[in-house]
């Protein structure tokens, strides 16, 4: 079902600098919302679909999708993503928090705020250390889960006006976390300006976002979906922050989510070598120019073609295939490549909120992970490939019984 104009808006200007000098370089077609899993009672009903096209801004180098879907239908009702179902992410976050407690000398007088705080997966580390924390997240399920474990959370969208309200309450943050949220907000400039408003003058915003370079180098096109409005390079981020009196002073490269950046952004300019090196490397790679992206669409088409050919070949041999990870990226992968129930029988996932529902667009059932050993499919397509090491290590029993995994990115292969 194509969308109602009230549910989405086609953008013709850059989300960061407002330029109209955009060039589309990838079209993934009209796709369903990646995290809008289908409950039993809605099976067979037409699903909302929206254009999924990617453009490059020739003026500020921001890569972005051209359609803005209403955040209310993306994140508010029944948003199924809970960070705490990933042990690797929990450990990654714990180390991040403990490192900042030490480096910023945080204590009972400090305040740490997380934007898109989800189920308290990160802020719980500050609460346990006796450091005041406040979570802000629009998804009622994860926000309630955070409160349940003692993380003070406000169920709201973080906007400039919301930050003004916090300031009027006398709330200013020593540290603001924003993990996998900057790419998700429709008002990119308003969100960054709100961070500056909420941050103390000697504070730091620590922002994690998937990094554009591995996305293109490793063909991680399935990380493109309507929740992710922007796909960041250092060049584009630096321009965005400076526009609002914030400075990208340090950057760390992370393996999480297929390759991310951890950005240290402050109201005082003190740019370290890590940022200078990042910007120089991107210029050398050509990430600040459209030519770098012009061949990407062909790479994506080749990966999709090779994946479907591999799956069809296994089915022709009489093999059974399941999938692991009812991930948002998994929805992009199966819907843009055309992987349906004729190829994949079911998807397993540890997130209990996803069980009993169906993958968007393909009506593939989502089951508990135990189904892999109970039903013993011959092959399992790892849709959550960014956690492949962790997932394969968990599934020793399935592998011991002869089960094999298929990794789709950067090239489809059996392991
Ligand atoms: O930006 C976003 C990223 C951070 O998370 C959100 N907009 C949406 C979401 O994207 P995703 O669903 O692709 O993220 P994940 O974390 O790659 O999804 C992994 C899926 O796999 C989750 O449903 C949890 C599941 N899982 C599992 O079943 N067993 C994950 C691990 C690590 C496991 O061991």
Coordinates of C-alpha atoms and ligand atoms in Angstrom, one line a residue:
X1 CA 0.0 0.0 0.0
X2 CA 1.6 3.3 -1.0
X3 CA 1.7 5.9 1.7
X4 CA -0.7 8.6 2.7
X5 CA 1.1 12.0 2.3
X6 CA 0.4 12.8 6.0
X7 CA 2.6 9.8 7.0
X8 CA 5.6 10.9 5.1
X9 CA 7.2 13.9 3.3
X10 CA 9.5 13.9 0.3
X11 CA 12.5 16.1 1.0
X12 CA 14.1 18.1 -1.7
X13 CA 16.6 20.0 0.5
X14 CA 19.6 18.7 2.4
X15 CA 18.7 17.8 6.0
X16 CA 21.7 19.5 7.3
X17 CA 22.6 22.6 5.2
X18 CA 19.3 23.1 3.3
X19 CA 20.9 23.0 -0.1
X20 CA 18.9 21.7 -3.1
X21 CA 22.2 20.5 -4.7
X22 CA 21.4 16.8 -4.0
X23 CA 22.0 13.8 -6.3
X24 CA 20.3 10.5 -5.8
X25 CA 22.7 7.5 -6.1
X26 CA 20.7 4.6 -4.8
X27 CA 17.1 3.6 -5.1
X28 CA 16.0 0.6 -3.0
X29 CA 12.3 0.9 -4.1
X30 CA 9.1 1.3 -2.0
X31 CA 9.8 -0.8 1.2
X32 CA 7.8 -1.5 4.3
X33 CA 8.9 0.0 7.7
X34 CA 11.8 -2.1 8.9
X35 CA 10.7 -2.3 12.5
X36 CA 6.9 -2.5 11.9
X37 CA 6.7 -6.2 12.6
X38 CA 3.3 -7.7 11.6
X39 CA 1.2 -9.2 14.4
X40 CA -0.9 -12.3 13.6
X41 CA -4.1 -10.2 13.5
X42 CA -2.7 -8.0 10.8
X43 CA -1.3 -10.7 8.5
X44 CA -2.5 -10.3 4.9
X45 CA -3.5 -6.7 5.3
X46 CA -1.7 -4.2 3.0
X47 CA 1.4 -2.8 4.7
X48 CA 2.6 0.8 4.5
X49 CA 5.4 1.2 2.1
X50 CA 7.5 4.3 1.4
X51 CA 10.2 5.2 -1.2
X52 CA 13.7 4.4 0.0
X53 CA 16.1 6.5 -2.0
X54 CA 19.5 7.8 -1.0
X55 CA 21.0 11.1 -2.0
X56 CA 24.3 12.9 -1.6
X57 CA 24.5 16.7 -0.8
X58 CA 27.1 18.3 -3.0
X59 CA 27.4 21.2 -0.7
X60 CA 27.9 19.6 2.8
X61 CA 28.6 15.9 1.8
X62 CA 25.7 14.6 3.9
X63 CA 24.3 11.3 2.7
X64 CA 20.6 11.0 3.4
X65 CA 17.3 9.3 2.4
X66 CA 14.8 11.5 0.5
X67 CA 11.6 10.5 2.4
X68 CA 10.8 11.5 6.0
X69 CA 8.3 9.1 7.5
X70 CA 6.4 10.4 10.5
X71 CA 8.4 9.6 13.7
X72 CA 5.1 8.7 15.5
X73 CA 4.6 5.7 13.3
X74 CA 8.3 4.8 13.3
X75 CA 9.1 4.9 17.0
X76 CA 6.0 5.5 19.2
X77 CA 3.6 2.6 19.1
X78 CA 4.9 -1.0 19.6
X79 CA 8.5 -0.1 18.7
X80 CA 10.1 -3.5 19.1
X81 CA 13.8 -2.6 19.5
X82 CA 15.2 -3.3 23.0
X83 CA 19.0 -2.8 23.3
X84 CA 19.4 -5.1 26.2
X85 CA 18.8 -8.3 24.1
X86 CA 22.4 -7.9 22.9
X87 CA 25.0 -8.9 25.4
X88 CA 27.8 -7.5 23.2
X89 CA 26.0 -4.1 23.2
X90 CA 25.5 -4.2 26.9
X91 CA 29.3 -4.7 27.5
X92 CA 30.2 -2.1 24.9
X93 CA 27.9 0.4 26.7
X94 CA 29.2 -0.5 30.2
X95 CA 32.8 0.2 29.2
X96 CA 31.7 3.5 27.6
X97 CA 30.0 4.6 30.8
X98 CA 32.8 3.6 33.2
X99 CA 35.4 5.3 31.0
X100 CA 33.5 8.5 31.1
X101 CA 32.9 8.4 34.9
X102 CA 36.6 8.3 35.3
X103 CA 37.7 10.6 32.5
X104 CA 35.1 13.3 33.4
X105 CA 35.4 12.7 37.1
X106 CA 31.6 12.3 37.4
X107 CA 30.0 12.1 40.8
X108 CA 26.8 12.8 42.8
X109 CA 26.7 16.4 41.6
X110 CA 26.9 15.5 38.0
X111 CA 24.1 14.8 35.6
X112 CA 24.2 12.3 32.6
X113 CA 21.4 12.5 30.1
X114 CA 20.8 10.0 27.3
X115 CA 18.8 10.8 24.2
X116 CA 17.0 7.7 22.9
X117 CA 17.8 5.9 26.1
X118 CA 15.8 2.9 25.1
X119 CA 15.4 0.3 28.0
X120 CA 18.1 1.8 30.3
X121 CA 20.9 -0.4 28.8
X122 CA 23.5 2.4 29.2
X123 CA 22.2 4.7 31.9
X124 CA 21.9 1.8 34.4
X125 CA 25.6 1.9 34.7
X126 CA 25.5 5.5 36.0
X127 CA 22.6 4.8 38.3
X128 CA 24.6 1.8 39.8
X129 CA 27.6 4.2 40.3
X130 CA 25.4 6.7 42.2
X131 CA 25.6 9.3 39.4
X132 CA 22.3 11.1 38.6
X133 CA 21.0 10.1 35.2
X134 CA 18.0 11.0 33.0
X135 CA 16.8 9.0 30.0
X136 CA 14.6 10.5 27.2
X137 CA 13.0 8.1 24.7
X138 CA 9.7 8.3 22.7
X139 CA 9.1 4.6 22.7
X140 CA 6.7 3.7 25.6
X141 CA 7.8 0.1 25.8
X142 CA 11.5 0.6 26.2
X143 CA 11.0 3.7 28.4
X144 CA 8.8 1.7 30.8
X145 CA 11.4 -1.1 30.9
X146 CA 14.1 1.5 31.8
X147 CA 12.0 2.9 34.7
X148 CA 11.4 -0.7 35.9
X149 CA 15.2 -1.1 36.4
X150 CA 15.5 2.3 38.2
X151 CA 16.6 4.5 35.3
X152 CA 14.6 7.8 35.5
X153 CA 13.1 8.1 32.0
X154 CA 10.9 10.6 30.3
X155 CA 8.9 9.2 27.4
X156 CA 9.2 12.0 24.8
X157 CA 10.9 13.1 21.6
X158 CA 14.0 15.2 22.3
X159 CA 13.5 18.5 20.4
X160 CA 14.7 22.0 20.7
X161 CA 11.5 23.0 22.5
X162 CA 11.8 20.0 24.9
X163 CA 15.4 21.1 25.7
X164 CA 14.2 24.6 26.4
X165 CA 11.7 23.1 28.9
X166 CA 14.5 21.2 30.6
X167 CA 16.6 24.3 30.8
X168 CA 13.6 26.1 32.5
X169 CA 13.6 23.3 35.0
X170 CA 17.3 24.1 35.7
X171 CA 18.5 20.9 34.0
X172 CA 21.9 21.0 32.3
X173 CA 24.0 18.0 31.5
X174 CA 27.7 17.3 32.1
X175 CA 27.5 14.4 29.7
X176 CA 24.9 13.8 27.0
X177 CA 24.8 10.4 25.3
X178 CA 23.2 9.9 22.0
X179 CA 23.7 6.5 20.5
X180 CA 22.1 5.6 17.2
X181 CA 19.7 8.5 17.4
X182 CA 21.3 11.4 15.5
X183 CA 20.6 9.7 12.2
X184 CA 17.0 9.1 13.3
X185 CA 15.7 12.6 13.8
X186 CA 13.8 14.5 11.2
X187 CA 14.9 17.9 12.5
X188 CA 18.6 17.3 12.4
X189 CA 19.6 20.9 13.0
X190 CA 17.0 21.3 15.8
X191 CA 18.3 18.2 17.5
X192 CA 21.9 19.4 17.5
X193 CA 20.9 22.9 18.6
X194 CA 19.0 21.2 21.5
X195 CA 22.1 19.3 22.5
X196 CA 24.0 22.6 22.8
X197 CA 21.1 24.0 24.8
X198 CA 21.1 21.2 27.3
X199 CA 24.9 20.8 27.6
X200 CA 26.9 22.6 30.3
X201 CA 29.5 24.9 28.8
X202 CA 32.2 22.5 30.0
X203 CA 30.2 19.4 29.1
X204 CA 30.6 16.8 26.4
X205 CA 28.1 15.1 24.1
X206 CA 29.2 11.5 23.3
X207 CA 27.4 10.4 20.2
X208 CA 27.6 7.0 18.4
X209 CA 26.5 6.7 14.8
X210 CA 27.0 4.1 12.1
X211 CA 29.9 5.2 9.9
X212 CA 29.4 5.8 6.2
X213 CA 32.8 4.5 5.1
X214 CA 32.3 0.8 6.1
X215 CA 28.7 1.0 4.8
X216 CA 29.9 1.7 1.3
X217 CA 33.2 -0.3 1.5
X218 CA 31.4 -3.5 2.9
X219 CA 28.2 -2.9 1.0
X220 CA 26.2 -2.7 4.2
X221 CA 23.2 -1.3 2.2
X222 CA 20.7 -3.2 4.5
X223 CA 21.5 -0.6 7.3
X224 CA 19.5 1.8 5.1
X225 CA 15.9 2.0 6.2
X226 CA 13.4 4.7 7.0
X227 CA 14.5 5.1 10.7
X228 CA 17.9 6.1 9.5
X229 CA 17.5 9.5 7.7
X230 CA 21.2 10.3 7.6
X231 CA 24.4 8.3 6.9
X232 CA 27.3 10.2 8.4
X233 CA 30.8 11.0 7.4
X234 CA 33.2 13.0 9.5
X235 CA 33.1 15.8 7.0
X236 CA 29.3 16.2 7.1
X237 CA 29.2 15.8 10.9
X238 CA 31.9 18.5 11.4
X239 CA 29.9 21.0 9.4
X240 CA 26.6 20.1 11.2
X241 CA 28.1 20.6 14.7
X242 CA 29.9 23.8 13.9
X243 CA 26.7 25.3 12.6
X244 CA 25.4 25.1 16.3
X245 CA 28.5 26.1 18.2
X246 CA 29.6 22.6 18.9
X247 CA 33.0 21.1 17.9
X248 CA 33.9 17.6 16.9
X249 CA 37.0 17.3 19.1
X250 CA 37.7 13.6 19.2
X251 CA 36.5 10.5 17.3
X252 CA 36.9 6.8 18.0
X253 CA 36.3 4.0 15.5
X254 CA 34.0 1.3 16.8
X255 CA 33.2 -2.2 15.3
X256 CA 29.6 -2.1 16.7
X257 CA 26.7 -2.2 14.1
X258 CA 29.0 -2.9 11.2
X259 CA 31.3 0.0 11.9
X260 CA 30.4 3.1 13.9
X261 CA 32.0 6.4 15.1
X262 CA 32.0 7.5 18.7
X263 CA 32.0 11.4 18.5
X264 CA 33.1 13.6 21.4
X265 CA 31.4 17.0 20.8
X266 CA 32.0 20.0 23.0
X267 CA 31.1 23.7 23.1
X268 CA 34.8 24.6 23.2
X269 CA 37.0 24.0 20.1
X270 CA 39.9 21.6 20.9
X271 CA 40.2 19.4 17.8
X272 CA 42.4 16.4 18.4
X273 CA 44.5 14.4 15.8
X274 CA 41.9 11.7 15.6
X275 CA 39.5 14.1 13.9
X276 CA 42.1 15.6 11.7
X277 CA 43.2 12.1 10.6
X278 CA 39.5 11.1 9.9
X279 CA 38.8 14.2 7.8
X280 CA 42.1 13.8 5.9
X281 CA 41.3 10.1 5.2
X282 CA 37.8 10.9 4.0
X283 CA 39.2 13.5 1.6
X284 CA 41.8 11.0 0.3
X285 CA 39.0 8.3 -0.1
X286 CA 36.7 10.8 -1.8
X287 CA 33.9 10.5 0.7
X288 CA 33.3 14.3 0.3
X289 CA 32.4 13.9 -3.4
X290 CA 29.6 12.4 -5.4
X291 CA 31.9 10.3 -7.6
X292 CA 32.7 8.0 -4.6
X293 CA 29.0 6.9 -4.5
X294 CA 28.2 6.6 -8.1
X295 CA 29.2 2.9 -8.3
X296 CA 27.5 1.8 -5.1
X297 CA 24.1 0.9 -6.7
X298 CA 25.8 -1.7 -8.9
X299 CA 27.5 -3.2 -5.9
X300 CA 24.2 -3.5 -4.1
X301 CA 22.5 -5.1 -7.1
X302 CA 25.3 -7.7 -7.4
X303 CA 25.1 -8.6 -3.7
X304 CA 21.3 -9.0 -3.9
X305 CA 21.6 -11.1 -7.0
X306 CA 24.3 -13.3 -5.5
X307 CA 22.4 -13.8 -2.3
X308 CA 19.2 -14.9 -4.0
X309 CA 21.1 -17.2 -6.4
X310 CA 22.8 -18.9 -3.4
X311 CA 19.5 -19.4 -1.5
X312 CA 17.7 -20.7 -4.7
X313 CA 20.6 -23.1 -5.3
X314 CA 20.3 -24.5 -1.8
X315 CA 16.6 -24.9 -2.1
X316 CA 17.1 -26.7 -5.5
X317 CA 19.3 -29.1 -3.6
X318 CA 16.3 -29.8 -1.3
X319 CA 17.9 -27.8 1.6
X320 CA 15.9 -26.0 4.3
X321 CA 16.8 -22.4 5.2
X322 CA 15.9 -20.2 8.2
X323 CA 17.2 -16.8 9.3
X324 CA 18.7 -15.4 12.5
X325 CA 17.8 -11.8 13.6
X326 CA 14.5 -10.1 13.1
X327 CA 16.6 -7.0 12.7
X328 CA 15.6 -3.8 11.0
X329 CA 18.5 -4.4 8.6
X330 CA 17.1 -7.8 8.0
X331 CA 13.8 -6.3 6.7
X332 CA 15.7 -4.2 4.2
X333 CA 17.7 -7.2 3.1
X334 CA 14.8 -9.5 2.5
X335 CA 12.5 -6.9 1.0
X336 CA 15.0 -5.3 -1.4
X337 CA 16.5 -8.7 -2.5
X338 CA 13.2 -10.5 -2.7
X339 CA 13.8 -13.2 0.0
X340 CA 10.4 -14.6 0.9
X341 CA 8.8 -17.7 2.5
X342 CA 9.7 -19.6 -0.7
X343 CA 13.3 -19.4 0.4
X344 CA 13.3 -18.8 4.2
X345 CA 10.9 -20.8 6.5
X346 CA 11.2 -18.7 9.7
X347 CA 13.4 -16.1 11.5
X348 CA 14.6 -16.6 15.1
X349 CA 15.4 -13.8 17.5
X350 CA 16.2 -13.4 21.2
X351 CA 13.9 -10.4 21.6
X352 CA 10.7 -11.8 23.1
X353 CA 8.8 -8.8 22.0
X354 CA 9.3 -9.9 18.4
X355 CA 8.1 -13.5 18.8
X356 CA 4.8 -14.5 17.2
X357 CA 5.0 -11.6 14.8
X358 CA 6.0 -11.6 11.1
X359 CA 8.8 -9.9 9.2
X360 CA 7.6 -6.8 7.4
X361 CA 6.7 -7.3 3.7
X362 CA 7.5 -11.1 3.5
X363 CA 5.2 -12.7 6.1
X364 CA 8.0 -14.8 7.5
X365 CA 7.3 -15.9 11.1
X366 CA 9.6 -14.8 14.0
X367 CA 10.3 -17.6 16.5
X368 CA 12.4 -18.0 19.7
X369 CA 16.0 -19.0 19.0
X370 CA 15.4 -22.5 20.3
X371 CA 13.6 -23.3 17.0
X372 CA 17.0 -23.7 15.4
X373 CA 17.7 -26.8 17.5
X374 CA 14.1 -28.0 17.5
X375 CA 13.6 -27.7 13.7
X376 CA 17.3 -28.0 12.6
X377 CA 17.2 -26.1 9.3
X378 CA 20.1 -27.0 7.0
X379 CA 21.2 -23.4 6.7
X380 CA 20.6 -20.1 8.7
X381 CA 20.9 -16.7 7.0
X382 CA 22.4 -14.3 9.5
X383 CA 20.4 -11.1 9.0
X384 CA 21.9 -9.7 12.2
X385 CA 25.4 -10.1 10.6
X386 CA 26.8 -7.3 12.8
X387 CA 26.5 -9.7 15.7
X388 CA 27.7 -12.8 13.7
X389 CA 30.6 -13.7 16.1
X390 CA 28.3 -13.6 19.1
X391 CA 25.4 -15.5 17.4
X392 CA 27.6 -18.3 15.9
X393 CA 29.3 -18.7 19.3
X394 CA 25.9 -19.2 20.9
X395 CA 24.8 -21.7 18.4
X396 CA 27.5 -24.4 19.0
X397 CA 24.8 -27.1 19.4
X398 CA 23.1 -26.2 16.1
X399 CA 26.5 -26.2 14.4
X400 CA 27.5 -29.5 16.0
X401 CA 24.5 -31.0 14.4
X402 CA 25.7 -30.0 11.0
X403 CA 23.9 -26.6 10.7
X404 CA 25.6 -24.0 8.6
X405 CA 25.3 -20.2 8.5
X406 CA 25.1 -17.8 5.6
X407 CA 26.6 -14.3 6.0
X408 CA 25.1 -11.9 3.4
X409 CA 27.6 -9.0 3.8
X410 CA 30.0 -7.9 2.3
X411 CA 29.5 -10.9 0.0
X412 CA 27.0 -13.8 0.5
X413 CA 28.9 -16.8 1.7
X414 CA 28.5 -20.0 3.7
X415 CA 30.5 -20.4 6.9
Ligands
LIG1 O1 19.7 2.1 14.8 C1 19.1 1.1 15.2 C2 19.9 -0.1 15.5 C3 21.0 0.3 16.5 O2 19.1 -1.0 16.1 C4 17.7 1.0 15.3 N1 17.1 2.1 14.5 C5 17.1 -0.3 15.0 C6 18.0 -1.4 15.3 O3 18.5 -1.9 14.1 P1 18.6 -3.5 14.0 O4 17.3 -4.1 14.4 O5 19.1 -3.9 12.7 O6 19.7 -3.7 15.2 P2 20.4 -4.9 15.6 O7 20.8 -4.6 17.1 O8 21.5 -5.3 14.7 O9 19.4 -6.1 15.7 C7 19.8 -7.3 16.1 C8 18.6 -8.3 16.2 O10 19.2 -9.6 16.6 C9 17.8 -7.8 17.4 O11 16.4 -8.1 17.1 C10 18.2 -8.7 18.5 C11 18.7 -9.9 17.8 N2 19.8 -10.7 18.5 C12 19.5 -12.0 18.8 O12 18.5 -12.5 18.5 N3 20.5 -12.7 19.4 C13 20.9 -10.0 18.7 C14 22.0 -10.7 19.4 C15 23.3 -10.1 19.6 C16 21.7 -12.1 19.7 O13 22.6 -12.7 20.3

